[in-house]
Amino acid sequence: MEFSNTYFDNASTSWPKPAEVGDAMKHFIHQIGGTYGRAAYGRVFQTSRIIEECRNTMADVLGVAEAGNIAFTTNATYALNTIINGLNLSGGEVLISPLEHNAVMRPLQRLSQTKNIKWKLLPAGKDGRIIPEKIPEVLTPSCRLVIVNHQSNVNGVIQPVEEIRSYIGSIPFAIDVTQSLGGVPVEGDKWGVDFIAFTGHKGLLGPAGTGGFFVRNPEMLDPFIYGGTGSRSESFEMPGFVPDKYEAGTPNTVGIAGLLAALQNKPDTLWTNDFFNEILHRIRRIKGLKLLAADHFEHQGSVFSIAHGSVPPSTIARRLYDRYRIEIRSGLHCAPLAHQSLRTFPSGTARFALSPWHTNDDLESLAQVIEEILT
């Protein structure tokens, strides 16, 4: 079997990155190197232009008109913590999808212990995809927030965000696009979501340590971190305007320069959805194997998992690496709730996540090697 790329762990972090990402970061370090918004000389102006250009470009990618309502953070986990902790949820309920990551579950667990909040699952099918028309069955007047993982990092299921909004009315609505952004269109304004948490190092092909969130109405969300912003320095209070309200401390200027380069140099995807679906059908037919994917492949992203009745996920991963140097992640993928919902807890699964660099030939070879090590 021939592979052009044996890295299938892009749900953890994408690789390879466009060459322009490293070039931009190197150029920034050696030729620019200024801070952001904290002085009035050339390097600072150059740095600030890069960051604001990245903010504007991110607005296009997120499908939102108000770029100023995007705040940069170090990752989506930081962004989700800001959203969850910055709202007044005390004594209320939070509705979530059954496929949430620990970036949502651990902050909610803490608030359940300290702020008396309760979380409940939205109604969903066996694959974890939410059934919008059943939402009224679990919706109560005490619901303060709805959180949905747009694309699962375990089975790749894509959630019907726009339909969910139509059933929850004006309740604040947050989506986590960590896995979908860069591979699935996101239309924040059209969907009417209030918060979007994102990361730069996965589908966007940017560097680690980059991410952020969009907030539709900054008045409803308090900061999570307090500190210097370079603005209103005479006051001990955080500025009340965006993005300064959420960007305490010096940002990752080098990383944001790399993220901008990634956004400007995204490669065309070499594999096709139709062929990918054929491969999933083929893998699903392997005896003794359970394919974790969308029940209907039109709802499928570029992530899927497998579990086998007699071969543990860690053994699958080890065989793939030892025999073919194929790199994947096995286990629970920081998403125990998803595995509980999909009935693969506590052993987890062997997970595969594509990138634009893979080809249809790579997918054909992948199906062959999975068949070989499990039959």
C-alpha positions as a printed NumPy array, in Angstrom:
array([[  0.   ,   0.   ,   0.   ],
       [  1.222,   3.458,  -0.916],
       [  0.598,   6.565,   1.195],
       [  1.434,  10.162,   0.397],
       [  0.714,  11.041,   4.03 ],
       [  0.425,   8.611,   6.962],
       [ -0.593,  11.238,   9.542],
       [ -4.264,  10.707,  10.452],
       [ -4.325,  12.506,  13.809],
       [ -5.524,  15.879,  12.556],
       [ -8.305,  16.007,  15.162],
       [ -5.524,  16.437,  17.741],
       [ -3.567,  18.946,  15.688],
       [ -3.128,  19.358,  11.969],
       [  0.02 ,  18.381,  10.096],
       [  1.543,  19.365,   7.832],
       [  0.948,  23.115,   7.867],
       [  1.235,  25.273,   4.752],
       [  4.87 ,  26.327,   4.311],
       [  3.758,  29.962,   4.504],
       [  2.82 ,  29.503,   8.178],
       [  6.404,  28.889,   9.271],
       [  7.684,  31.558,   6.895],
       [  5.336,  34.158,   8.362],
       [  6.262,  33.281,  11.936],
       [  9.975,  33.394,  11.158],
       [  9.555,  36.724,   9.38 ],
       [  7.664,  38.139,  12.323],
       [ 10.321,  37.074,  14.826],
       [ 13.268,  38.322,  12.782],
       [ 11.852,  41.355,  11.003],
       [  8.882,  42.725,  12.993],
       [  8.803,  41.555,  16.584],
       [  6.683,  44.357,  18.005],
       [  3.996,  44.208,  20.666],
       [  0.303,  44.776,  20.042],
       [ -1.455,  48.063,  20.713],
       [  0.847,  49.244,  23.489],
       [  2.958,  51.979,  21.883],
       [  3.095,  54.261,  18.835],
       [  6.019,  53.32 ,  16.624],
       [  6.5  ,  51.34 ,  13.455],
       [  6.87 ,  47.81 ,  14.809],
       [  3.771,  48.169,  16.94 ],
       [  1.785,  49.473,  13.973],
       [  2.958,  46.527,  11.858],
       [  2.084,  44.012,  14.553],
       [ -1.311,  45.573,  15.187],
       [ -2.096,  45.532,  11.465],
       [ -1.31 ,  41.805,  11.302],
       [ -3.552,  41.006,  14.25 ],
       [ -6.444,  43.143,  13.009],
       [ -6.133,  41.651,   9.522],
       [ -6.311,  38.19 ,  11.089],
       [ -9.356,  39.265,  13.118],
       [-11.088,  40.512,   9.967],
       [-10.236,  37.323,   8.091],
       [-11.531,  35.21 ,  10.973],
       [-14.825,  37.089,  10.789],
       [-15.198,  35.955,   7.185],
       [-14.391,  32.353,   8.128],
       [-16.884,  32.416,  11.021],
       [-19.57 ,  34.039,   8.902],
       [-19.987,  37.085,  11.151],
       [-20.051,  40.741,  10.162],
       [-18.695,  42.256,  13.389],
       [-14.983,  41.432,  13.457],
       [-14.459,  43.582,  16.553],
       [-16.487,  41.066,  18.555],
       [-13.838,  38.39 ,  17.989],
       [-11.329,  37.998,  20.819],
       [ -8.116,  35.998,  20.457],
       [ -7.176,  33.444,  23.111],
       [ -4.613,  30.672,  23.335],
       [ -7.087,  27.961,  22.266],
       [-10.742,  26.931,  22.179],
       [-10.603,  25.613,  25.752],
       [ -9.734,  29.092,  27.006],
       [-12.516,  30.484,  24.82 ],
       [-15.12 ,  28.034,  26.15 ],
       [-14.083,  28.729,  29.733],
       [-14.552,  32.435,  29.084],
       [-18.051,  31.858,  27.704],
       [-19.162,  29.408,  30.4  ],
       [-17.698,  31.365,  33.323],
       [-18.525,  34.809,  31.929],
       [-22.292,  34.285,  31.9  ],
       [-24.608,  34.388,  34.893],
       [-25.656,  30.746,  35.056],
       [-26.143,  30.433,  38.829],
       [-29.073,  28.23 ,  39.736],
       [-29.966,  27.569,  36.114],
       [-29.717,  24.791,  33.565],
       [-27.398,  24.296,  30.6  ],
       [-28.432,  22.094,  27.686],
       [-25.609,  20.362,  25.837],
       [-25.138,  17.865,  23.05 ],
       [-24.245,  14.279,  24.041],
       [-20.916,  14.622,  22.182],
       [-19.248,  17.406,  24.179],
       [-15.532,  17.587,  24.888],
       [-14.044,  18.048,  28.361],
       [-13.371,  21.68 ,  27.421],
       [-17.105,  22.048,  28.089],
       [-17.712,  19.293,  30.619],
       [-15.026,  20.219,  33.137],
       [-16.064,  23.89 ,  33.446],
       [-19.699,  22.767,  33.739],
       [-18.777,  20.196,  36.371],
       [-17.026,  22.869,  38.403],
       [-20.005,  25.231,  38.143],
       [-22.366,  22.443,  39.143],
       [-20.402,  22.22 ,  42.389],
       [-19.914,  25.946,  43.011],
       [-22.836,  27.755,  41.342],
       [-25.606,  25.16 ,  41.609],
       [-26.09 ,  24.819,  37.863],
       [-27.419,  21.666,  36.252],
       [-26.659,  20.328,  32.8  ],
       [-28.897,  18.128,  30.684],
       [-28.51 ,  16.419,  27.34 ],
       [-30.327,  17.536,  24.252],
       [-32.326,  14.734,  22.605],
       [-30.305,  12.907,  19.968],
       [-30.142,   9.827,  17.78 ],
       [-27.836,   6.858,  18.319],
       [-24.994,   8.671,  16.553],
       [-25.334,  11.682,  18.859],
       [-26.885,  13.99 ,  16.278],
       [-29.424,  16.243,  17.94 ],
       [-33.089,  15.866,  16.994],
       [-34.268,  19.505,  16.927],
       [-38.008,  18.794,  16.987],
       [-37.613,  16.968,  20.307],
       [-35.877,  19.878,  22.053],
       [-39.145,  21.24 ,  23.55 ],
       [-39.355,  18.018,  25.594],
       [-36.292,  19.04 ,  27.656],
       [-36.515,  22.838,  27.478],
       [-37.473,  24.541,  30.757],
       [-37.766,  28.197,  31.884],
       [-34.563,  27.779,  33.907],
       [-32.403,  27.098,  30.818],
       [-29.673,  29.771,  30.672],
       [-27.43 ,  28.442,  27.9  ],
       [-27.292,  25.869,  25.102],
       [-23.88 ,  24.513,  24.046],
       [-23.343,  22.353,  20.973],
       [-20.176,  20.813,  19.563],
       [-20.636,  21.579,  15.856],
       [-18.616,  18.529,  14.783],
       [-17.743,  15.686,  17.103],
       [-14.074,  14.932,  17.672],
       [-14.983,  11.256,  18.146],
       [-17.304,  10.271,  15.29 ],
       [-17.358,  13.394,  13.101],
       [-21.112,  13.999,  13.353],
       [-22.125,  17.501,  12.221],
       [-24.96 ,  19.065,  14.221],
       [-27.954,  20.956,  12.741],
       [-27.096,  24.306,  14.308],
       [-29.595,  26.474,  12.447],
       [-32.467,  24.118,  13.233],
       [-31.475,  23.979,  16.901],
       [-31.659,  27.76 ,  17.099],
       [-35.186,  27.723,  15.731],
       [-36.316,  25.508,  18.629],
       [-34.55 ,  27.249,  21.544],
       [-35.805,  30.762,  20.836],
       [-33.772,  33.547,  22.423],
       [-31.821,  31.374,  24.886],
       [-28.072,  32.147,  24.591],
       [-26.531,  29.669,  22.167],
       [-22.847,  28.728,  21.982],
       [-21.225,  26.467,  19.412],
       [-17.78 ,  24.879,  19.505],
       [-16.331,  24.769,  15.99 ],
       [-12.968,  23.347,  17.039],
       [-13.267,  20.321,  14.757],
       [-15.429,  21.722,  11.977],
       [-13.804,  25.064,  11.154],
       [-11.738,  24.816,   8.01 ],
       [-13.577,  21.75 ,   6.757],
       [-17.245,  22.624,   7.189],
       [-18.809,  26.037,   6.4  ],
       [-19.681,  28.099,   9.484],
       [-22.314,  30.846,   9.187],
       [-22.549,  32.5  ,  12.562],
       [-24.797,  35.395,  11.6  ],
       [-27.147,  33.296,   9.48 ],
       [-27.452,  30.69 ,  12.219],
       [-28.068,  33.321,  14.886],
       [-25.589,  31.912,  17.391],
       [-24.459,  34.091,  20.3  ],
       [-21.002,  32.578,  20.841],
       [-18.532,  30.704,  18.641],
       [-15.411,  29.127,  20.152],
       [-12.605,  28.199,  17.756],
       [ -9.012,  27.045,  17.618],
       [ -6.345,  27.78 ,  15.04 ],
       [ -4.254,  24.617,  15.061],
       [ -6.678,  22.047,  13.641],
       [ -8.75 ,  22.509,  10.468],
       [ -7.466,  26.038,   9.917],
       [ -3.906,  24.576,   9.7  ],
       [ -2.471,  27.311,  11.916],
       [ -0.01 ,  27.024,  14.809],
       [ -0.814,  25.76 ,  18.29 ],
       [ -1.497,  28.408,  20.914],
       [ -4.003,  30.276,  18.751],
       [ -7.769,  30.425,  19.012],
       [-10.557,  32.639,  20.253],
       [-14.264,  33.297,  20.304],
       [-16.98 ,  35.478,  18.849],
       [-19.55 ,  37.126,  21.116],
       [-22.64 ,  38.691,  19.591],
       [-23.535,  40.875,  22.575],
       [-20.477,  41.712,  24.719],
       [-22.671,  43.29 ,  27.396],
       [-23.907,  39.849,  28.442],
       [-20.439,  38.284,  28.89 ],
       [-17.961,  39.204,  31.645],
       [-14.192,  38.748,  31.151],
       [-12.593,  35.569,  32.42 ],
       [ -9.054,  36.951,  32.788],
       [ -8.258,  40.447,  34.036],
       [ -5.102,  42.456,  33.397],
       [ -3.327,  44.922,  31.165],
       [ -4.704,  45.669,  27.716],
       [ -2.755,  48.768,  26.684],
       [ -5.99 ,  50.755,  26.879],
       [ -7.618,  52.652,  29.785],
       [ -4.443,  52.061,  31.758],
       [ -5.41 ,  54.711,  34.311],
       [ -8.181,  52.451,  35.632],
       [ -8.101,  49.282,  37.73 ],
       [-11.217,  48.153,  35.859],
       [-11.127,  46.197,  32.615],
       [-12.167,  48.219,  29.541],
       [-15.813,  47.714,  28.687],
       [-15.266,  47.668,  24.926],
       [-14.278,  44.79 ,  22.644],
       [-11.939,  43.183,  21.954],
       [ -9.926,  44.708,  24.822],
       [-12.495,  43.488,  27.351],
       [-11.379,  39.891,  26.72 ],
       [ -7.729,  40.261,  25.696],
       [ -5.779,  40.853,  28.914],
       [ -2.047,  40.399,  28.602],
       [  0.249,  40.305,  25.607],
       [ -1.273,  38.125,  22.861],
       [  0.509,  35.405,  20.917],
       [  1.628,  37.778,  18.186],
       [  3.9  ,  35.231,  16.504],
       [  1.152,  32.614,  16.487],
       [ -1.456,  35.021,  15.121],
       [  0.934,  35.965,  12.312],
       [  1.141,  32.256,  11.507],
       [ -2.628,  31.856,  11.736],
       [ -3.149,  34.699,   9.277],
       [ -0.753,  33.012,   6.85 ],
       [ -2.685,  29.751,   7.244],
       [ -5.978,  31.488,   6.502],
       [ -4.481,  33.111,   3.424],
       [ -2.871,  29.92 ,   2.079],
       [ -5.35 ,  27.128,   2.732],
       [ -4.783,  24.271,   0.259],
       [ -7.502,  22.679,  -1.804],
       [ -8.731,  19.366,  -0.412],
       [ -7.314,  16.472,  -2.432],
       [ -9.815,  13.784,  -1.386],
       [-13.498,  13.775,  -2.308],
       [-16.559,  13.311,  -0.109],
       [-18.082,  10.671,  -2.376],
       [-14.978,   8.495,  -2.193],
       [-14.675,   9.071,   1.556],
       [-18.254,   7.843,   1.98 ],
       [-17.452,   4.742,  -0.07 ],
       [-14.51 ,   4.022,   2.227],
       [-16.7  ,   4.421,   5.319],
       [-19.227,   1.962,   3.886],
       [-16.378,  -0.464,   3.235],
       [-14.941,  -0.137,   6.748],
       [-18.416,  -0.578,   8.252],
       [-18.647,  -4.02 ,   6.613],
       [-15.519,  -5.418,   8.352],
       [-16.564,  -8.302,  10.586],
       [-16.391,  -7.569,  14.312],
       [-15.771,  -3.874,  13.779],
       [-17.945,  -0.99 ,  14.946],
       [-17.702,   2.178,  12.871],
       [-18.401,   5.379,  14.785],
       [-19.671,   7.879,  12.243],
       [-22.889,   9.643,  11.315],
       [-25.835,   7.349,  10.656],
       [-26.317,   9.297,   7.426],
       [-23.077,  10.31 ,   5.769],
       [-24.422,  13.676,   4.59 ],
       [-23.963,  14.649,   8.248],
       [-20.387,  13.385,   8.362],
       [-17.231,  15.433,   8.876],
       [-13.668,  14.295,   8.254],
       [-13.302,  12.425,  11.583],
       [-14.367,   8.854,  12.323],
       [-13.502,   6.149,  14.831],
       [-13.509,   2.389,  15.005],
       [-13.828,  -0.145,  17.797],
       [-13.372,  -3.901,  17.548],
       [-14.93 ,  -6.601,  19.656],
       [-11.646,  -8.382,  20.394],
       [ -8.863,  -5.927,  19.524],
       [ -8.416,  -2.968,  21.909],
       [ -8.101,   0.545,  20.399],
       [ -4.535,   0.88 ,  21.673],
       [ -3.587,  -2.355,  19.903],
       [ -5.145,  -1.113,  16.665],
       [ -3.124,   2.098,  16.927],
       [  0.077,   0.2  ,  17.702],
       [ -0.363,  -2.209,  14.772],
       [ -0.998,   0.65 ,  12.367],
       [  2.101,   2.485,  13.512],
       [  4.444,  -0.48 ,  13.758],
       [  3.512,  -1.908,  10.362],
       [  2.727,   1.203,   8.322],
       [  3.858,   4.222,  10.369],
       [  0.239,   5.411,  10.389],
       [ -0.265,   7.898,  13.22 ],
       [ -3.639,   7.989,  14.973],
       [ -4.958,   8.537,  18.494],
       [ -6.676,   5.848,  20.556],
       [ -8.617,   6.115,  23.809],
       [-11.249,   8.599,  24.964],
       [-10.019,  11.699,  23.103],
       [-10.794,  13.984,  26.087],
       [-14.488,  13.322,  25.43 ],
       [-15.774,  10.726,  27.934],
       [-19.354,  11.997,  27.609],
       [-19.27 ,  11.295,  23.863],
       [-17.98 ,   7.775,  24.46 ],
       [-20.619,   7.154,  27.118],
       [-23.271,   8.321,  24.67 ],
       [-21.865,   6.173,  21.868],
       [-21.347,   3.173,  24.176],
       [-17.601,   2.948,  23.75 ],
       [-16.723,   3.935,  27.322],
       [-14.336,   3.267,  29.009],
       [-12.1  ,   1.635,  26.383],
       [-12.685,   4.322,  23.745],
       [-11.885,   3.992,  20.071],
       [ -9.174,   4.234,  17.448],
       [ -9.724,   7.586,  15.712],
       [ -8.866,   8.77 ,  12.21 ],
       [ -8.961,  12.413,  11.126],
       [ -8.209,  13.553,   7.593],
       [ -6.561,  16.713,   6.35 ],
       [ -6.697,  18.465,   2.966],
       [ -3.355,  16.85 ,   2.123],
       [ -4.737,  13.301,   2.004],
       [ -5.751,  11.837,  -1.342],
       [ -8.329,   9.286,  -2.431],
       [ -5.438,   6.855,  -2.852],
       [ -4.524,   7.41 ,   0.798],
       [ -8.087,   6.581,   1.803],
       [ -8.052,   3.423,  -0.333],
       [ -4.788,   2.346,   1.274],
       [ -6.149,   3.135,   4.74 ],
       [ -9.17 ,   0.894,   4.192],
       [ -6.869,  -1.903,   3.033],
       [ -4.599,  -1.733,   6.07 ],
       [ -7.537,  -1.598,   8.5  ],
       [ -8.93 ,  -4.713,   6.847],
       [ -5.533,  -6.396,   7.03 ],
       [ -4.866,  -5.785,  10.733],
       [ -8.412,  -6.75 ,  11.815],
       [ -9.15 ,  -9.773,   9.649]])
